Coordinates of C-alpha atoms and ligand atoms in Angstrom, one line a residue:
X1340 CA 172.9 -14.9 103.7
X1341 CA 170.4 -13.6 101.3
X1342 CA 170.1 -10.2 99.8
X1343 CA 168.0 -7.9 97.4
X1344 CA 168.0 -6.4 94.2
X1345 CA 166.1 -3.3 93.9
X1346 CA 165.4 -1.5 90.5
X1347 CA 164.2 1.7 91.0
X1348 CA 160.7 4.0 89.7
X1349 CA 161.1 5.9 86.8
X1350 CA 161.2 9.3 88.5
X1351 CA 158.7 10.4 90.8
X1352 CA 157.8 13.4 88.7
X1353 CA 156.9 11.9 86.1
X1354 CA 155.9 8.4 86.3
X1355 CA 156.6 7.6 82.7
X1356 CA 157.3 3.7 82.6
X1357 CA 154.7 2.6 84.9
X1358 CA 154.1 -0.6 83.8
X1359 CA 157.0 -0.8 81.5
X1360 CA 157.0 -3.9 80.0
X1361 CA 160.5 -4.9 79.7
X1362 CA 161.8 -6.9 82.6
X1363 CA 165.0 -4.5 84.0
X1364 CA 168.2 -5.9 82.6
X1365 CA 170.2 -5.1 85.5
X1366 CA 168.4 -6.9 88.0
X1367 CA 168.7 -9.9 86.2
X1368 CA 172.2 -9.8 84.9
X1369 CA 173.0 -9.0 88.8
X1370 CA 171.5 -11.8 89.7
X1371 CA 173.2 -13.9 87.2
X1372 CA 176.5 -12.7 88.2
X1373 CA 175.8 -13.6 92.1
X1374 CA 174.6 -17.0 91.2
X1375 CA 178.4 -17.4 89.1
X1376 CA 180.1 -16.6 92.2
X1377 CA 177.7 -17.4 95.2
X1378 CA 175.6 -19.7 94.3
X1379 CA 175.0 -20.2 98.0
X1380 CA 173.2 -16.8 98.3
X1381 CA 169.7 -16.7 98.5
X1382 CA 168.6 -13.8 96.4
X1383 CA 165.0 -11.7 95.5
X1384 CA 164.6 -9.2 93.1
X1385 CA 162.3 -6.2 93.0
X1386 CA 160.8 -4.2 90.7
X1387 CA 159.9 -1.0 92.2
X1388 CA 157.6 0.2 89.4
X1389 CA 155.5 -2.5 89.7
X1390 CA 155.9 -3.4 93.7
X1391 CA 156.5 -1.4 96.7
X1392 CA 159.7 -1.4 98.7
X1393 CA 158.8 -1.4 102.0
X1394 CA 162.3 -1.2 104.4
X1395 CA 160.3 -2.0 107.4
X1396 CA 159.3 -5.5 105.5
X1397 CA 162.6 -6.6 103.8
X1398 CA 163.4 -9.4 105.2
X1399 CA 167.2 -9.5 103.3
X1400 CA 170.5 -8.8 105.3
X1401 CA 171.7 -6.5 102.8
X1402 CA 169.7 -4.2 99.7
X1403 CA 171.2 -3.2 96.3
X1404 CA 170.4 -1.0 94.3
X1405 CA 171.4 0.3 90.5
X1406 CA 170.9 3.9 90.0
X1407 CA 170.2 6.6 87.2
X1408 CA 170.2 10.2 88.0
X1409 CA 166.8 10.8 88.1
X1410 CA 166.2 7.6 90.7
X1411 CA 169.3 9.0 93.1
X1412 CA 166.6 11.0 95.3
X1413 CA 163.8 7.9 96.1
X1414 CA 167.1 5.4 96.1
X1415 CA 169.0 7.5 98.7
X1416 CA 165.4 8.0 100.8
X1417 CA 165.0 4.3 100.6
X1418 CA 168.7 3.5 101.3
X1419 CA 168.4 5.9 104.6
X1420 CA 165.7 3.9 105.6
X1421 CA 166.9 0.9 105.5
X1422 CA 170.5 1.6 107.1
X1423 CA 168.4 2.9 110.4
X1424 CA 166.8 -0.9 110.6
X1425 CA 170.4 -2.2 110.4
X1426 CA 170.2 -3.4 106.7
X1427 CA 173.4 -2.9 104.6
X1428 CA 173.0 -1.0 101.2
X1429 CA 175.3 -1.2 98.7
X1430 CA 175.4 0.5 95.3
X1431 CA 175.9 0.9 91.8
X1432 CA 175.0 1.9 88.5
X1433 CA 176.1 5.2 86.4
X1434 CA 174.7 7.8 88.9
X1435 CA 177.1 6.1 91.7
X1436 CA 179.5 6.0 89.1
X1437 CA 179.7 9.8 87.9
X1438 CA 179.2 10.9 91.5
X1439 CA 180.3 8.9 94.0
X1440 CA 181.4 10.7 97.2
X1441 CA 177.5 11.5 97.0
X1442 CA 176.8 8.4 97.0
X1443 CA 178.7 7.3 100.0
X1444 CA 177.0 9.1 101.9
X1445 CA 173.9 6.9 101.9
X1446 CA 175.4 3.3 101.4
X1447 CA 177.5 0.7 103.3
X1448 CA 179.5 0.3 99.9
X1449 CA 179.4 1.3 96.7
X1450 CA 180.3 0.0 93.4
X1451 CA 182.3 2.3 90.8
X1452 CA 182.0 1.2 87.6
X1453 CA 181.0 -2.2 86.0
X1454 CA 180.7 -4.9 88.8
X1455 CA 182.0 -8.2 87.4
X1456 CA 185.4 -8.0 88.4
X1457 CA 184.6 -6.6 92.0
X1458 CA 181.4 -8.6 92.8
X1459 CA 183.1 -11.8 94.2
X1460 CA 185.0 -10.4 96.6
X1461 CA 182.0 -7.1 97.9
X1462 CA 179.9 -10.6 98.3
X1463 CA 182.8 -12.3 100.4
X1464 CA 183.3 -8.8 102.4
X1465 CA 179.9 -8.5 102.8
X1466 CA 179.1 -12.5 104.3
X1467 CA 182.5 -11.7 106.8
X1468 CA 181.3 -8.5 108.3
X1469 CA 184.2 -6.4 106.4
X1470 CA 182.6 -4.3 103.6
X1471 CA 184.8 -1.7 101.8
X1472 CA 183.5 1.9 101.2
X1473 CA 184.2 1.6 98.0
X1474 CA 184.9 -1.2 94.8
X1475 CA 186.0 0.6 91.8
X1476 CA 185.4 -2.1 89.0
X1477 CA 187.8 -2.3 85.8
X1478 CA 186.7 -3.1 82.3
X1479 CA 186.1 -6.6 82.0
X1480 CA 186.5 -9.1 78.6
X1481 CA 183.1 -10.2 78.1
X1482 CA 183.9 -13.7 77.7
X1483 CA 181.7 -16.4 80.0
X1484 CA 179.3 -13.7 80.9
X1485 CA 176.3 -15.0 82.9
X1486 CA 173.0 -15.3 81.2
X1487 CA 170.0 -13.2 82.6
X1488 CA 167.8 -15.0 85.9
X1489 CA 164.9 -15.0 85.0
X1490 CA 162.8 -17.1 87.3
X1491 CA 162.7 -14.7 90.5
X1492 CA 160.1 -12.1 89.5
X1493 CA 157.1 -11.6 91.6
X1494 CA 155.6 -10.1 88.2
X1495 CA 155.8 -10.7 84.6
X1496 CA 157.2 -8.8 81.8
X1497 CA 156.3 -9.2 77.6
X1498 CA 160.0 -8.3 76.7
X1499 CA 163.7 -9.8 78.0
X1500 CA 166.5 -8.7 76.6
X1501 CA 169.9 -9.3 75.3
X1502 CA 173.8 -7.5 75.5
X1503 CA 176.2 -8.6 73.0
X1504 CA 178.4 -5.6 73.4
X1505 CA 178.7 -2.3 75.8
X1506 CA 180.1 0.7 75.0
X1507 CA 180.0 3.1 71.2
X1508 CA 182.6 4.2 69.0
X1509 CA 180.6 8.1 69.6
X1510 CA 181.5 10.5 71.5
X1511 CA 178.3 12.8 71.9
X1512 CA 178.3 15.5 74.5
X1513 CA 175.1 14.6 76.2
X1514 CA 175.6 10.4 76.4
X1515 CA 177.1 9.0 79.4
X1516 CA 177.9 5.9 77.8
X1517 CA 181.2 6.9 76.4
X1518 CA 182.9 8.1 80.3
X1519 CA 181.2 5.2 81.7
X1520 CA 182.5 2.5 80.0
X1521 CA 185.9 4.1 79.8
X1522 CA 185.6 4.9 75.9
X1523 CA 186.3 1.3 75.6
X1524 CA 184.1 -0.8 73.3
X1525 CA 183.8 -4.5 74.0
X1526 CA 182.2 -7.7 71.9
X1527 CA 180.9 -10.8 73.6
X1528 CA 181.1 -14.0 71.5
X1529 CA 178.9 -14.5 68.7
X1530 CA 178.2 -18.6 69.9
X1531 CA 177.1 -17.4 73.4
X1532 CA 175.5 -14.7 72.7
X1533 CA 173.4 -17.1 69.9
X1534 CA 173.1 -20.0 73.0
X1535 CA 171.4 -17.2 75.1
X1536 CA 169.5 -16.1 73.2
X1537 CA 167.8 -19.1 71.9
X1538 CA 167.8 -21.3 75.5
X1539 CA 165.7 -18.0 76.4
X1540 CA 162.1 -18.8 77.1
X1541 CA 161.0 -15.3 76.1
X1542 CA 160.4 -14.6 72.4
X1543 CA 160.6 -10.6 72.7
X1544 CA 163.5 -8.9 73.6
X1545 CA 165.0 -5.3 73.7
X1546 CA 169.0 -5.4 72.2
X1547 CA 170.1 -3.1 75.0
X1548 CA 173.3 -2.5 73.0
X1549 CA 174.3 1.0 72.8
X1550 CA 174.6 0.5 69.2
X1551 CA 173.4 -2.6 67.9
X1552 CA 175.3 -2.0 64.7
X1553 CA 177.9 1.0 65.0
X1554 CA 180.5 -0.8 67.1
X1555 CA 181.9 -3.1 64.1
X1556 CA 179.7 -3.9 60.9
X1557 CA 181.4 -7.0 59.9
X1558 CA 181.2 -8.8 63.5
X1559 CA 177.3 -7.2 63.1
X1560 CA 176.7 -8.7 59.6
X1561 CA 178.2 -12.1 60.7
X1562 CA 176.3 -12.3 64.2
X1563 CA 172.9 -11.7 62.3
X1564 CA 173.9 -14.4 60.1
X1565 CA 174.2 -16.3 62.4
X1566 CA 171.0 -15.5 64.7
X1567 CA 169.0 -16.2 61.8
X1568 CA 170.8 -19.4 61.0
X1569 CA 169.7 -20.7 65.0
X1570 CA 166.9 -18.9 66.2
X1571 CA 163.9 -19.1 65.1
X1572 CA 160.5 -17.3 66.3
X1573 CA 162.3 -15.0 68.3
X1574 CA 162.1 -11.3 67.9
X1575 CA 163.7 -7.9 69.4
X1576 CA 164.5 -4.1 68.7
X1577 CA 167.7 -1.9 69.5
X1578 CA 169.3 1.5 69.3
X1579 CA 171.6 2.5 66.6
X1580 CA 173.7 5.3 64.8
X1581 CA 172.5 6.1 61.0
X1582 CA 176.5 6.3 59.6
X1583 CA 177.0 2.6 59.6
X1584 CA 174.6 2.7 56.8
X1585 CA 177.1 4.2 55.0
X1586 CA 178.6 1.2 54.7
X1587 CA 178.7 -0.6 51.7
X1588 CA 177.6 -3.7 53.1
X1589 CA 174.7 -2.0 54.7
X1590 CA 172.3 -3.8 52.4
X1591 CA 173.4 -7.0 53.6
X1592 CA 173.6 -5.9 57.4
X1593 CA 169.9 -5.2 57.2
X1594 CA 168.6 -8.2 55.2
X1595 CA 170.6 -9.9 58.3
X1596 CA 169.6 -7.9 60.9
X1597 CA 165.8 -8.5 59.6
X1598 CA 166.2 -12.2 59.5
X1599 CA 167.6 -12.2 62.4
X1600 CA 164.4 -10.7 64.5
X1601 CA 165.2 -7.1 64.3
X1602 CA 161.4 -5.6 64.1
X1603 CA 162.2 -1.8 65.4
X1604 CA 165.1 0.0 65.7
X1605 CA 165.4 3.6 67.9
X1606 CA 168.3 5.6 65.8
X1607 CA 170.0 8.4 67.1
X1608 CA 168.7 11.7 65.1
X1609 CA 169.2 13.9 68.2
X1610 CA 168.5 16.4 66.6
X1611 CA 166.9 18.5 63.3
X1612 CA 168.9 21.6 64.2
X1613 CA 172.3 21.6 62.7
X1614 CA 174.1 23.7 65.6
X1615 CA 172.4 21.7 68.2
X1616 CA 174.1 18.6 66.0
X1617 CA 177.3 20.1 65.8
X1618 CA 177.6 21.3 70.0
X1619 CA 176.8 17.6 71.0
X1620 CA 179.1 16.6 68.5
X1621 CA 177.0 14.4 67.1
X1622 CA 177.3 15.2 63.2
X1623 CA 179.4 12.4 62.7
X1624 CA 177.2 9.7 63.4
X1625 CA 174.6 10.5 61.6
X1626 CA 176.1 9.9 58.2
X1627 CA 175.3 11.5 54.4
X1628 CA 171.7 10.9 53.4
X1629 CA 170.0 11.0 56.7
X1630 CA 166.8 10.8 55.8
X1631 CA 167.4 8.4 52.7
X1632 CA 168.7 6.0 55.7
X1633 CA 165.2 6.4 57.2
X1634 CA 163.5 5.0 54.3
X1635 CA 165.9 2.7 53.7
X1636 CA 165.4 0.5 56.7
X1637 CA 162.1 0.6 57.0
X1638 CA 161.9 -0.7 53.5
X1639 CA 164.0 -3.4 54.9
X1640 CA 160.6 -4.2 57.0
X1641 CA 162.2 -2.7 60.0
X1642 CA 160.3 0.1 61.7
X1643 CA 162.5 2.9 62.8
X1644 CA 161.8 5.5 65.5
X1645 CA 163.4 8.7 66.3
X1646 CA 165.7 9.5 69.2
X1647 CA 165.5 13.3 69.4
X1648 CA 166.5 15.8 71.9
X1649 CA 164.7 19.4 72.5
X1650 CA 165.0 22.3 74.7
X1651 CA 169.2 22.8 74.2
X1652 CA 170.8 26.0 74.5
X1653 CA 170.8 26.0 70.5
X1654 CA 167.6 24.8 70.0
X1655 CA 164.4 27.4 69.0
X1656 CA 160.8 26.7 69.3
X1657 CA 160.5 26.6 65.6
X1658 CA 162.5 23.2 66.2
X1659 CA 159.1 21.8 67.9
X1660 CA 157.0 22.0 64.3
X1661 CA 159.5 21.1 62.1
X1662 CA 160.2 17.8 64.6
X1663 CA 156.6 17.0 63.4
X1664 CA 156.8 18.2 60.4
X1665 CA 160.0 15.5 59.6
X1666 CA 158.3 13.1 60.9
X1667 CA 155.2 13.5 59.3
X1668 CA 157.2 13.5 56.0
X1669 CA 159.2 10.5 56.6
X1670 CA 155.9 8.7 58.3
X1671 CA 158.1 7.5 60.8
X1672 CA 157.7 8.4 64.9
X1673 CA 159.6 10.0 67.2
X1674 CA 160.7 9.9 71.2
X1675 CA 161.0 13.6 72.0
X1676 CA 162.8 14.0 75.1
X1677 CA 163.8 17.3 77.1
X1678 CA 168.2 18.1 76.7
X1679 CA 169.2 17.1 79.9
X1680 CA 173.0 17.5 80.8
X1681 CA 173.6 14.2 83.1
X1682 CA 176.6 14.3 85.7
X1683 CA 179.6 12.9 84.1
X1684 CA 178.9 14.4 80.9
X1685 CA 181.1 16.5 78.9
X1686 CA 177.5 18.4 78.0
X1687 CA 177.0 18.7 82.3
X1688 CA 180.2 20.5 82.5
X1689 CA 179.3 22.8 79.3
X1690 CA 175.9 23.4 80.9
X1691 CA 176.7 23.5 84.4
X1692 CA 176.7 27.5 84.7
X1693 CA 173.1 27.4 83.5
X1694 CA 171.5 24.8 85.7
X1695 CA 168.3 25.8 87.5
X1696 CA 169.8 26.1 91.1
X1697 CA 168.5 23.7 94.4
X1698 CA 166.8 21.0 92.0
X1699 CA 167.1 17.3 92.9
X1700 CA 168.2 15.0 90.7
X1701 CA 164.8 13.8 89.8
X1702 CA 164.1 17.0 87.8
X1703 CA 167.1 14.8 85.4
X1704 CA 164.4 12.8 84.0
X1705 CA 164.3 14.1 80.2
X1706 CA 160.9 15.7 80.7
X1707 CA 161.6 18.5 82.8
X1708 CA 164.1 21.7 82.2
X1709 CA 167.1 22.0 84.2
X1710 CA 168.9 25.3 82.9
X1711 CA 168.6 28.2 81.4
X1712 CA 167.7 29.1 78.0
X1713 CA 168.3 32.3 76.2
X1714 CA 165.3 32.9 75.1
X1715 CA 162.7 29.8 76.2
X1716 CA 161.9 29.6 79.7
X1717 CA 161.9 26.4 81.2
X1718 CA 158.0 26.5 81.6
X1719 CA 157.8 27.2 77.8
X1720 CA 159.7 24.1 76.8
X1721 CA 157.7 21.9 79.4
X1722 CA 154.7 23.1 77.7
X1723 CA 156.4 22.8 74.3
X1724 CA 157.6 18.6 74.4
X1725 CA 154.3 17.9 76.1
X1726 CA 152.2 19.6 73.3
X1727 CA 154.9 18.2 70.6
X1728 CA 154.0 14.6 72.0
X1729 CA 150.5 15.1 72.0
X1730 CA 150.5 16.1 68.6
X1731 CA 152.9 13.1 67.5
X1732 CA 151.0 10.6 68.6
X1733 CA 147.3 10.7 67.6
X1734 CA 145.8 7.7 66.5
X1735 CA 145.6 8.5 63.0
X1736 CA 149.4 9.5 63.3
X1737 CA 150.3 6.2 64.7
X1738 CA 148.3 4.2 62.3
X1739 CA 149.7 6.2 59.5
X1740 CA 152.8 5.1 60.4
X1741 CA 152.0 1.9 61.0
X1742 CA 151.3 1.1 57.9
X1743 CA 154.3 3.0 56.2
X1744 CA 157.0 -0.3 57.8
X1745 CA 157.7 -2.5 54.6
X1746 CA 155.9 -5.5 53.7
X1747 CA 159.4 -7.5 54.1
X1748 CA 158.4 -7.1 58.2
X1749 CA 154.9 -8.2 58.1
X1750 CA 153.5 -9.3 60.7
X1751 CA 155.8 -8.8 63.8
X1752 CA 157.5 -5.2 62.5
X1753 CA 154.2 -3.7 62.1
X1754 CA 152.7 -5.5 65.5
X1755 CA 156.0 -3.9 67.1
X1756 CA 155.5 -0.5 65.6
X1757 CA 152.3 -0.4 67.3
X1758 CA 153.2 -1.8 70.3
X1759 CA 155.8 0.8 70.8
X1760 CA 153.6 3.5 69.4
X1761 CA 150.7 2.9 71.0
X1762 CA 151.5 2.5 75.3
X1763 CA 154.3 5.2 74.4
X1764 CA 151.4 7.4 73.0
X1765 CA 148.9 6.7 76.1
X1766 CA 152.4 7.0 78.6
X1767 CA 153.3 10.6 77.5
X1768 CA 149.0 11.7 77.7
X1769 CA 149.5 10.0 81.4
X1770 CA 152.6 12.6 81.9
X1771 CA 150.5 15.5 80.6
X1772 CA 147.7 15.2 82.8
X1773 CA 150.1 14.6 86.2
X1774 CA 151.9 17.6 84.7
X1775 CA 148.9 20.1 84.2
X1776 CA 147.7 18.9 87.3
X1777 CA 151.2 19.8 89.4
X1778 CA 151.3 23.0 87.2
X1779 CA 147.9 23.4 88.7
X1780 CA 148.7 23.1 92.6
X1781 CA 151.6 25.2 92.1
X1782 CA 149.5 28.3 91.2
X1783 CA 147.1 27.3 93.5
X1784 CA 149.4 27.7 96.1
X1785 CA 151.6 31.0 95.2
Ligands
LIG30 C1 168.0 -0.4 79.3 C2 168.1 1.1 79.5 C3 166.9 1.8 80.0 C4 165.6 1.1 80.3 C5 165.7 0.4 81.7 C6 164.8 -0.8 81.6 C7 164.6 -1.3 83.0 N1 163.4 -1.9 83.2 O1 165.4 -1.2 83.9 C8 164.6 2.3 80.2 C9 164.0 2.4 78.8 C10 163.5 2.3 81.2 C11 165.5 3.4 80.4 C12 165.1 4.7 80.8 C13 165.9 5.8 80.9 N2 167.2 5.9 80.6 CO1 168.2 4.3 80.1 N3 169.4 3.0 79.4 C14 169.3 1.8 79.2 C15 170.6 1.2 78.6 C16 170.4 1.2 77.1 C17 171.1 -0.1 79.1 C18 171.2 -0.2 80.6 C19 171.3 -1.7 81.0 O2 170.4 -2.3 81.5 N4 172.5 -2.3 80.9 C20 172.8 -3.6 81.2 C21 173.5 -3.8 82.5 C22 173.8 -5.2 82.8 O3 174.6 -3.0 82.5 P1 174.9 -1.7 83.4 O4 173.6 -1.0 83.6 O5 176.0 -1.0 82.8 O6 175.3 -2.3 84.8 C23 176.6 -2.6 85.1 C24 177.2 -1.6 86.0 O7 176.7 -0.3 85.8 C25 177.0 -2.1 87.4 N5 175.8 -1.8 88.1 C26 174.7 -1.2 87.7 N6 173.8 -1.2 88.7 C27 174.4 -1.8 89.7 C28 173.9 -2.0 91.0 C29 174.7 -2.6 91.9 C30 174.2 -2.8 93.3 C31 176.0 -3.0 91.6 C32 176.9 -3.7 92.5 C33 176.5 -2.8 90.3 C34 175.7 -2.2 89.4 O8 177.1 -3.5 87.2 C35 176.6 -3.9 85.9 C36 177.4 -5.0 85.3 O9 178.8 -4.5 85.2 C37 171.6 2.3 79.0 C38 172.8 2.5 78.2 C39 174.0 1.8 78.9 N7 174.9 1.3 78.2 O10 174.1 1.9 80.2 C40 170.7 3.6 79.1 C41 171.0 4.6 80.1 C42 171.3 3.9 81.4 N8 169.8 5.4 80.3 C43 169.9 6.6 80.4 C44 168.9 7.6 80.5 C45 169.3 9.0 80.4 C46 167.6 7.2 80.7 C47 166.4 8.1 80.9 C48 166.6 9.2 81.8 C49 166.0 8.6 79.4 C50 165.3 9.8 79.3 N9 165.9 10.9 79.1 O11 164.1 9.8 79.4 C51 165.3 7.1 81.3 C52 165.2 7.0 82.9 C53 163.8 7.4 83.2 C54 163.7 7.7 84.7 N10 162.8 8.6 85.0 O12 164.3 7.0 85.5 C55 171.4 7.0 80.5 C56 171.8 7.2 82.0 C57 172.2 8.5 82.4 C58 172.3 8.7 83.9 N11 173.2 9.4 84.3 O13 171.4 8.2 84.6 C59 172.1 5.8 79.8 C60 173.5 5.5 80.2 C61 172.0 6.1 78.3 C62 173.0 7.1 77.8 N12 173.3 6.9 76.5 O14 173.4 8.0 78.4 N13 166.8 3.1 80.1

């Protein structure tokens, strides 16, 4: 029996990642987990940005597919498809997770929650003819975890990546991570996550931890410590909370976390407007001297980059400048992306009376505006993030910043701020034009 792994493109509307470099973590760790228990099944996985699925040319008895909201339109078309050739489709992911009577309607099965301690026996089902609607997954020790496949890709990818924990101690209004993982949070090993690492061919990776330092500092320090002790020439960046620096062995986590690779790290600001802060409930998290903590790492030699949210109910267009403005002061960049409430949410359920009726879930894709505002309209705060991004990153912008990372990073913190900067830069110039033009059409036609 053989099957195949499908990742998804990054929206249709906006075709952000094309071309993102970073091999999709799902895919392999999938892949991974069906070689631990099958390792009889002939697998092939698919990158959908970078190839096209073609149902009429899938030569696999059955197709699977992980899913984020703003991919649930093309996966479903996709999944219909295939189901009318006679393929099975089963799914899984956080979309099929939050909503998954809709989901059911276009697979064979689908896969609630995480998939290790379902997978086994969906595979057995699946090889006897006998699939379930439905495998609701529990919450599984990450202990013996399979390491990534890498060695199936019919293209190539600069970055890897590495999990040594899921879930956050947060409970932000707009993050899905906290519902999805069942507000657990849960630590692999520091030895195998060390082994993995270092057996890895790659030399960049992305930490896909939801906070690569928030979920326990001490177990953070001592798994830096111990990276650095064992790896060497390898490098990577993560996501992260500002209120573990707080801590007063921050000093030490960093030195660690910089020995240990860390060249760039994406932390959580959310937000510059304090009432936007407080209604995702996300003051917490970002600690006492925010913009201190800024400084602070990147004079570790770790460049930093801003997570930040705009377009919320709270949120006014004077939010827009002063974005810049921060940045500009702190010389450090930014990821502006558009509030988007995601099903599953406690933020969705908040929002929901607002929601732009009859969109499809690949309006969801953080560039586009799905409610109401008071006093924006969702046109306005298109225009608004695409004009904030094209002022962000200018070339003398990024350079500036650039060359703001401390010397203690030199070389590979600086290469990685660029390396971020820059395709990030060119990606969100991309979206504006495919965006003016679309804008374009529509008046055309009315
Ligand atoms: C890596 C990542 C990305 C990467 C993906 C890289 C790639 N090439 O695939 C990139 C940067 C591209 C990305 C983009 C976005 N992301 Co993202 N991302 C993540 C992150 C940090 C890790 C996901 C991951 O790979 N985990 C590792 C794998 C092994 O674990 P897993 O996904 O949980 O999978 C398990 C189960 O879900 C299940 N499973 C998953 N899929 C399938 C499929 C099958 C068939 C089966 C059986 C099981 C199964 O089994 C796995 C093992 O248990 C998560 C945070 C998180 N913790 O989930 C956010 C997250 C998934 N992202 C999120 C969001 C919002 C986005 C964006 C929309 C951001 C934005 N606003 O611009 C964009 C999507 C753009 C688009 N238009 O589609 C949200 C999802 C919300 C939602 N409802 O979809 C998350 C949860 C972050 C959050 N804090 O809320 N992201």
């Amino acid at each position: 029996m053989s099957i195949l792994l499908v990742s998804p493109p990054f929206g249709e509307k906006g075709l952000q990642s094309r071309g993102l470099p970073i091999a999709p973590p799902v895919l392999e760790y999938l892949a991974g987990l069906t070689r631990q228990v099958d390792p009889s099944l002939r697998l092939q996985l698919l990158d959908a940005n970078k190839e096209t699925l073609v149902p009429e040319e899938v030569t696999a008895d059955a197709v699977c597919f992980t899913v984020l909201t703003p991919q649930a339109p093309w996966v479903y078309r996709m999944a219909d498809r295939l189901r009318a050739l006679g393929k099975k489709v089963i799914l899984g992911g956080i979309h099929v997770t939050a909503l998954p009577e809709e989901a059911k309607g276009h697979a064979d099965a689908i896969v609630v929650s995480e998939a290790e301690t379902v997978w086994a026996s969906l595979l057995a089902d699946l090889a006897n003819g006998a699939l379930q609607p439905a495998y609701h997954g529990h919450f599984p020790e990450m202990v013996g975890l399979p390491r990534p496949v890498t060695d199936l890709w019919n293209t190539s990818y600069v970055y890897g990546h590495f999990q040594t924990a899921r879930g956050c101690p947060h409970r932000c209004t707009f993050c899905s991570v906290h519902e999805f993982f069942g507000g657990t949070t849960r630590l692999r090993p520091i030895d195998e996550v060390v082994k993995e690492v270092a057996a890895s061919k790659r030399r960049l990776f992305w930490g896909i931890d939801d906070n690569i330092w928030g979920v326990d500092v001490k177990r953070s320090i001592e798994l830096y410590g111990e990276m650095a002790r064992s790896i060497r020439g390898k490098w990577w960046f993560g996501q992260a909370d500002l209120v573990t620096l707080d801590h007063q062995r921050s000093d030490e986590l960093l030195d660690n976390a910089r020995r240990a690779g860390l060249t760039a790290v994406l932390v959580g600001w959310e937000s510059n407007n304090l009432a936007t802060l407080e209604e995702y409930k996300a003051v917490n998290k970002q600690g006492r001297h925010r913009r201190d903590q800024i400084k602070r790492i990147r004079d570790h030699g770790i460049e930093v980059m801003l997570f930040t949210m705009l377009g919320g109910r709270q949120d006014v267009r004077a939010d827009y400048d002063e974005l810049l403005q921060l940045c500009d002061d702190l010389r450090v960049s930014a990821h502006p992306v558009m509030t988007t409430p995601f099903p599953g949410t406690e933020l969705y359920e908040q929002y929901k009376p607002f929601l732009k009726p009859g969109l499809d879930w690949d309006h969801f894709d953080g560039n586009h505006a799905v409610f109401e505002h008071p006093t924006l309209s969702a046109e306005e705060r298109e225009d608004l993030i695409i004009d904030l991004r094209a002022r962000l990153f200018t070339l003398p912008r990024i350079l500036k910043r650039v060359a703001r990372v401390g010397w203690r990073g030199f070389p590979m913190s600086h290469v990685t701020s660029w390396m971020v900067q820059y395709p990030q830069g060119r990606a969100f110039k991309q979206y504006a034009l495919e965006h003016a033009a679309r804008r374009a059409r529509t008046s055309a036609n009315r």
